[in-house]
Amino acid sequence: MQKVILITGGSRGIGAATAMLAAEKGYAVVVNYLRSEEAAHEIVNNINKQGRKAIAIRADVSVENAVIDLFKRIDAELGSVDVLVNNAGILETQMRVDEMDAARINRIMTANVLSCFLCSKEAIRRMSTKYGGRGGSIINVSSVAARTGSPNEYVDYAASKGAVDSFTLGLAKEVAAEGIRVNGVRPGFIYTDIHASGGEPGRVDRLRDSIPMKRGGYPSEIAEAIVWLASEGASYTSGTFIDAAGGR
Ligand code: NAP
């Protein structure tokens, strides 16, 4: 039976690369998006052109009812989700903690942390053997920032990824005996649009020399780690992390 993978924030960057690779590996792919409708449909069209199955579904994954509706639509259109990739994430303009207001910090935590809880809850209710499911895999896209703290740039973002890592550790243990594996991928500096939203589109190139491999990473290199963790090849791997960060 064809496995179903949901990639939150699959319209651009790392999520889009993961959608393309997952389709190549034989998954039916759900490309979730929030604003980038055209980009999401382009990914879906590319996958469909290769004779593979994909659909795009708009949903704000930080809103509970939207997440519930997202999973119901997937149930109806493709069947129950086998793999969830909690990839959707945001950062905001670079600033120090003493300049941040509560609204900004809440936006970051809601988009990056609450979304993982909400989507995982719906996934577990379908995957867990406790609920009659056939098991599954959850991959949380964290960041090397969880380890470095991103001083003078976005400590709020780094802290949200620290929370994603704790969430990964705890959830992995909670559902390990129910057929669900939960792991994290921590990318380093990857060439995507996210840096422009932090106010510095050229950030990866500025920081290139601080990376042991002396180069930024590409979304496809993160997709490889995510899709491996989803696969049967990772059948005994849970509660752990792959740092895909050029040696950082
Ligand atoms: P990106 O190019 O800015 O793409 C972000 C994606 O998330 C978009 O598809 C966006 O959808 C989606 N999204 C954001 N908020 C959403 C929401 N509330 N509901 C649904 N979708 C939402 O970012 P990226 O660099 O690929 O980042 C992907 C993940 O990797 C993030 O979790 C990020 O923190 C992490 N990461 C990235 C880097 C890096 O250097 N790029 C490093 C470490 C970790 P729309 O465009 O449709 O709104």
PDB file of N, CA and C in Angstrom, residues 63-117:
ATOM      1  N   VAL A  63      -2.988  26.636  14.093  1.00  0.00           N
ATOM      2  CA  VAL A  63      -4.379  26.852  14.519  1.00  0.00           C
ATOM      3  C   VAL A  63      -5.071  25.488  14.643  1.00  0.00           C
ATOM      4  N   GLU A  64      -5.580  25.198  15.834  1.00  0.00           N
ATOM      5  CA  GLU A  64      -6.064  23.845  16.124  1.00  0.00           C
ATOM      6  C   GLU A  64      -7.126  23.352  15.132  1.00  0.00           C
ATOM      7  N   ASN A  65      -8.147  24.164  14.888  1.00  0.00           N
ATOM      8  CA  ASN A  65      -9.218  23.699  14.003  1.00  0.00           C
ATOM      9  C   ASN A  65      -8.735  23.497  12.571  1.00  0.00           C
ATOM     10  N   ALA A  66      -7.787  24.337  12.168  1.00  0.00           N
ATOM     11  CA  ALA A  66      -7.233  24.196  10.812  1.00  0.00           C
ATOM     12  C   ALA A  66      -6.482  22.871  10.692  1.00  0.00           C
ATOM     13  N   VAL A  67      -5.784  22.490  11.753  1.00  0.00           N
ATOM     14  CA  VAL A  67      -5.028  21.227  11.736  1.00  0.00           C
ATOM     15  C   VAL A  67      -5.991  20.040  11.719  1.00  0.00           C
ATOM     16  N   ILE A  68      -7.048  20.129  12.514  1.00  0.00           N
ATOM     17  CA  ILE A  68      -8.048  19.046  12.524  1.00  0.00           C
ATOM     18  C   ILE A  68      -8.641  18.872  11.124  1.00  0.00           C
ATOM     19  N   ASP A  69      -8.988  19.990  10.484  1.00  0.00           N
ATOM     20  CA  ASP A  69      -9.561  19.929   9.125  1.00  0.00           C
ATOM     21  C   ASP A  69      -8.546  19.382   8.114  1.00  0.00           C
ATOM     22  N   LEU A  70      -7.288  19.786   8.277  1.00  0.00           N
ATOM     23  CA  LEU A  70      -6.224  19.310   7.376  1.00  0.00           C
ATOM     24  C   LEU A  70      -6.161  17.778   7.398  1.00  0.00           C
ATOM     25  N   PHE A  71      -6.127  17.212   8.591  1.00  0.00           N
ATOM     26  CA  PHE A  71      -6.018  15.747   8.707  1.00  0.00           C
ATOM     27  C   PHE A  71      -7.286  15.051   8.190  1.00  0.00           C
ATOM     28  N   LYS A  72      -8.451  15.672   8.428  1.00  0.00           N
ATOM     29  CA  LYS A  72      -9.696  15.065   7.911  1.00  0.00           C
ATOM     30  C   LYS A  72      -9.692  15.031   6.390  1.00  0.00           C
ATOM     31  N   ARG A  73      -9.179  16.115   5.791  1.00  0.00           N
ATOM     32  CA  ARG A  73      -9.119  16.143   4.317  1.00  0.00           C
ATOM     33  C   ARG A  73      -8.172  15.081   3.781  1.00  0.00           C
ATOM     34  N   ILE A  74      -7.054  14.900   4.482  1.00  0.00           N
ATOM     35  CA  ILE A  74      -6.098  13.871   4.043  1.00  0.00           C
ATOM     36  C   ILE A  74      -6.740  12.484   4.159  1.00  0.00           C
ATOM     37  N   ASP A  75      -7.435  12.249   5.282  1.00  0.00           N
ATOM     38  CA  ASP A  75      -8.133  10.953   5.462  1.00  0.00           C
ATOM     39  C   ASP A  75      -9.030  10.683   4.257  1.00  0.00           C
ATOM     40  N   ALA A  76      -9.770  11.730   3.861  1.00  0.00           N
ATOM     41  CA  ALA A  76     -10.770  11.562   2.799  1.00  0.00           C
ATOM     42  C   ALA A  76     -10.125  11.417   1.419  1.00  0.00           C
ATOM     43  N   GLU A  77      -9.017  12.156   1.192  1.00  0.00           N
ATOM     44  CA  GLU A  77      -8.469  12.189  -0.174  1.00  0.00           C
ATOM     45  C   GLU A  77      -7.368  11.168  -0.439  1.00  0.00           C
ATOM     46  N   LEU A  78      -6.562  10.847   0.593  1.00  0.00           N
ATOM     47  CA  LEU A  78      -5.444   9.918   0.361  1.00  0.00           C
ATOM     48  C   LEU A  78      -5.423   8.750   1.341  1.00  0.00           C
ATOM     49  N   GLY A  79      -6.146   8.873   2.435  1.00  0.00           N
ATOM     50  CA  GLY A  79      -6.067   7.872   3.500  1.00  0.00           C
ATOM     51  C   GLY A  79      -5.187   8.388   4.626  1.00  0.00           C
ATOM     52  N   SER A  80      -5.113   7.605   5.690  1.00  0.00           N
ATOM     53  CA  SER A  80      -4.453   8.041   6.919  1.00  0.00           C
ATOM     54  C   SER A  80      -2.948   8.304   6.715  1.00  0.00           C
ATOM     55  N   VAL A  81      -2.468   9.318   7.397  1.00  0.00           N
ATOM     56  CA  VAL A  81      -1.051   9.706   7.285  1.00  0.00           C
ATOM     57  C   VAL A  81      -0.127   8.648   7.915  1.00  0.00           C
ATOM     58  N   ASP A  82       0.944   8.294   7.204  1.00  0.00           N
ATOM     59  CA  ASP A  82       1.956   7.371   7.737  1.00  0.00           C
ATOM     60  C   ASP A  82       3.183   8.115   8.253  1.00  0.00           C
ATOM     61  N   VAL A  83       3.487   9.245   7.615  1.00  0.00           N
ATOM     62  CA  VAL A  83       4.669  10.036   8.001  1.00  0.00           C
ATOM     63  C   VAL A  83       4.258  11.499   8.115  1.00  0.00           C
ATOM     64  N   LEU A  84       4.632  12.107   9.226  1.00  0.00           N
ATOM     65  CA  LEU A  84       4.416  13.546   9.418  1.00  0.00           C
ATOM     66  C   LEU A  84       5.769  14.233   9.504  1.00  0.00           C
ATOM     67  N   VAL A  85       5.961  15.247   8.681  1.00  0.00           N
ATOM     68  CA  VAL A  85       7.172  16.065   8.782  1.00  0.00           C
ATOM     69  C   VAL A  85       6.752  17.442   9.281  1.00  0.00           C
ATOM     70  N   ASN A  86       7.078  17.728  10.545  1.00  0.00           N
ATOM     71  CA  ASN A  86       6.781  19.038  11.125  1.00  0.00           C
ATOM     72  C   ASN A  86       7.881  19.999  10.685  1.00  0.00           C
ATOM     73  N   ASN A  87       7.671  20.576   9.500  1.00  0.00           N
ATOM     74  CA  ASN A  87       8.716  21.418   8.894  1.00  0.00           C
ATOM     75  C   ASN A  87       8.382  22.908   8.920  1.00  0.00           C
ATOM     76  N   ALA A  88       7.084  23.252   8.918  1.00  0.00           N
ATOM     77  CA  ALA A  88       6.696  24.671   8.845  1.00  0.00           C
ATOM     78  C   ALA A  88       7.388  25.445   9.966  1.00  0.00           C
ATOM     79  N   GLY A  89       7.920  26.602   9.623  1.00  0.00           N
ATOM     80  CA  GLY A  89       8.587  27.398  10.645  1.00  0.00           C
ATOM     81  C   GLY A  89       8.846  28.804  10.141  1.00  0.00           C
ATOM     82  N   ILE A  90       9.010  29.706  11.085  1.00  0.00           N
ATOM     83  CA  ILE A  90       9.278  31.103  10.725  1.00  0.00           C
ATOM     84  C   ILE A  90      10.403  31.655  11.596  1.00  0.00           C
ATOM     85  N   LEU A  91      11.016  32.721  11.114  1.00  0.00           N
ATOM     86  CA  LEU A  91      11.818  33.557  12.001  1.00  0.00           C
ATOM     87  C   LEU A  91      11.469  34.999  11.684  1.00  0.00           C
ATOM     88  N   GLU A  92      11.861  35.898  12.570  1.00  0.00           N
ATOM     89  CA  GLU A  92      11.557  37.316  12.350  1.00  0.00           C
ATOM     90  C   GLU A  92      12.850  38.106  12.314  1.00  0.00           C
ATOM     91  N   THR A  93      12.716  39.401  12.095  1.00  0.00           N
ATOM     92  CA  THR A  93      13.884  40.266  11.899  1.00  0.00           C
ATOM     93  C   THR A  93      14.895  40.121  13.038  1.00  0.00           C
ATOM     94  N   GLN A  94      16.159  40.159  12.665  1.00  0.00           N
ATOM     95  CA  GLN A  94      17.224  40.025  13.660  1.00  0.00           C
ATOM     96  C   GLN A  94      17.153  41.162  14.682  1.00  0.00           C
ATOM     97  N   MET A  95      17.183  40.800  15.954  1.00  0.00           N
ATOM     98  CA  MET A  95      17.276  41.802  17.031  1.00  0.00           C
ATOM     99  C   MET A  95      17.685  41.119  18.332  1.00  0.00           C
ATOM    100  N   ARG A  96      18.076  41.950  19.320  1.00  0.00           N
ATOM    101  CA  ARG A  96      18.435  41.421  20.630  1.00  0.00           C
ATOM    102  C   ARG A  96      17.176  41.124  21.437  1.00  0.00           C
ATOM    103  N   VAL A  97      17.317  40.299  22.471  1.00  0.00           N
ATOM    104  CA  VAL A  97      16.176  39.948  23.327  1.00  0.00           C
ATOM    105  C   VAL A  97      15.584  41.195  23.979  1.00  0.00           C
ATOM    106  N   ASP A  98      16.442  42.168  24.340  1.00  0.00           N
ATOM    107  CA  ASP A  98      15.921  43.348  25.038  1.00  0.00           C
ATOM    108  C   ASP A  98      15.138  44.280  24.118  1.00  0.00           C
ATOM    109  N   GLU A  99      15.024  43.914  22.835  1.00  0.00           N
ATOM    110  CA  GLU A  99      14.202  44.695  21.903  1.00  0.00           C
ATOM    111  C   GLU A  99      12.914  43.953  21.506  1.00  0.00           C
ATOM    112  N   MET A 100      12.792  42.691  21.889  1.00  0.00           N
ATOM    113  CA  MET A 100      11.650  41.878  21.430  1.00  0.00           C
ATOM    114  C   MET A 100      10.401  42.162  22.243  1.00  0.00           C
ATOM    115  N   ASP A 101       9.230  42.188  21.546  1.00  0.00           N
ATOM    116  CA  ASP A 101       7.986  42.319  22.309  1.00  0.00           C
ATOM    117  C   ASP A 101       7.281  40.962  22.396  1.00  0.00           C
ATOM    118  N   ALA A 102       6.281  40.915  23.265  1.00  0.00           N
ATOM    119  CA  ALA A 102       5.597  39.645  23.541  1.00  0.00           C
ATOM    120  C   ALA A 102       4.899  39.105  22.298  1.00  0.00           C
ATOM    121  N   ALA A 103       4.352  40.013  21.483  1.00  0.00           N
ATOM    122  CA  ALA A 103       3.611  39.561  20.295  1.00  0.00           C
ATOM    123  C   ALA A 103       4.528  38.779  19.358  1.00  0.00           C
ATOM    124  N   ARG A 104       5.736  39.299  19.167  1.00  0.00           N
ATOM    125  CA  ARG A 104       6.697  38.617  18.289  1.00  0.00           C
ATOM    126  C   ARG A 104       7.068  37.244  18.851  1.00  0.00           C
ATOM    127  N   ILE A 105       7.381  37.212  20.150  1.00  0.00           N
ATOM    128  CA  ILE A 105       7.812  35.940  20.755  1.00  0.00           C
ATOM    129  C   ILE A 105       6.680  34.908  20.645  1.00  0.00           C
ATOM    130  N   ASN A 106       5.442  35.369  20.850  1.00  0.00           N
ATOM    131  CA  ASN A 106       4.293  34.460  20.713  1.00  0.00           C
ATOM    132  C   ASN A 106       4.131  33.958  19.287  1.00  0.00           C
ATOM    133  N   ARG A 107       4.355  34.836  18.311  1.00  0.00           N
ATOM    134  CA  ARG A 107       4.241  34.396  16.907  1.00  0.00           C
ATOM    135  C   ARG A 107       5.245  33.277  16.613  1.00  0.00           C
ATOM    136  N   ILE A 108       6.472  33.466  17.105  1.00  0.00           N
ATOM    137  CA  ILE A 108       7.521  32.464  16.872  1.00  0.00           C
ATOM    138  C   ILE A 108       7.167  31.136  17.544  1.00  0.00           C
ATOM    139  N   MET A 109       6.758  31.229  18.807  1.00  0.00           N
ATOM    140  CA  MET A 109       6.465  29.991  19.553  1.00  0.00           C
ATOM    141  C   MET A 109       5.249  29.273  18.964  1.00  0.00           C
ATOM    142  N   THR A 110       4.270  30.054  18.550  1.00  0.00           N
ATOM    143  CA  THR A 110       3.053  29.461  18.000  1.00  0.00           C
ATOM    144  C   THR A 110       3.355  28.755  16.682  1.00  0.00           C
ATOM    145  N   ALA A 111       4.073  29.446  15.802  1.00  0.00           N
ATOM    146  CA  ALA A 111       4.358  28.864  14.482  1.00  0.00           C
ATOM    147  C   ALA A 111       5.322  27.677  14.583  1.00  0.00           C
ATOM    148  N   ASN A 112       6.317  27.771  15.460  1.00  0.00           N
ATOM    149  CA  ASN A 112       7.386  26.764  15.462  1.00  0.00           C
ATOM    150  C   ASN A 112       7.163  25.628  16.449  1.00  0.00           C
ATOM    151  N   VAL A 113       6.464  25.904  17.562  1.00  0.00           N
ATOM    152  CA  VAL A 113       6.331  24.874  18.602  1.00  0.00           C
ATOM    153  C   VAL A 113       4.893  24.334  18.672  1.00  0.00           C
ATOM    154  N   LEU A 114       3.932  25.249  18.839  1.00  0.00           N
ATOM    155  CA  LEU A 114       2.533  24.793  18.946  1.00  0.00           C
ATOM    156  C   LEU A 114       2.142  23.938  17.732  1.00  0.00           C
ATOM    157  N   SER A 115       2.603  24.345  16.551  1.00  0.00           N
ATOM    158  CA  SER A 115       2.275  23.596  15.321  1.00  0.00           C
ATOM    159  C   SER A 115       2.723  22.133  15.425  1.00  0.00           C
ATOM    160  N   CYS A 116       3.887  21.896  16.024  1.00  0.00           N
ATOM    161  CA  CYS A 116       4.383  20.516  16.169  1.00  0.00           C
ATOM    162  C   CYS A 116       3.469  19.704  17.082  1.00  0.00           C
ATOM    163  N   PHE A 117       3.033  20.334  18.169  1.00  0.00           N
ATOM    164  CA  PHE A 117       2.124  19.640  19.089  1.00  0.00           C
ATOM    165  C   PHE A 117       0.807  19.300  18.387  1.00  0.00           C
TER     166      PHE A 117
END
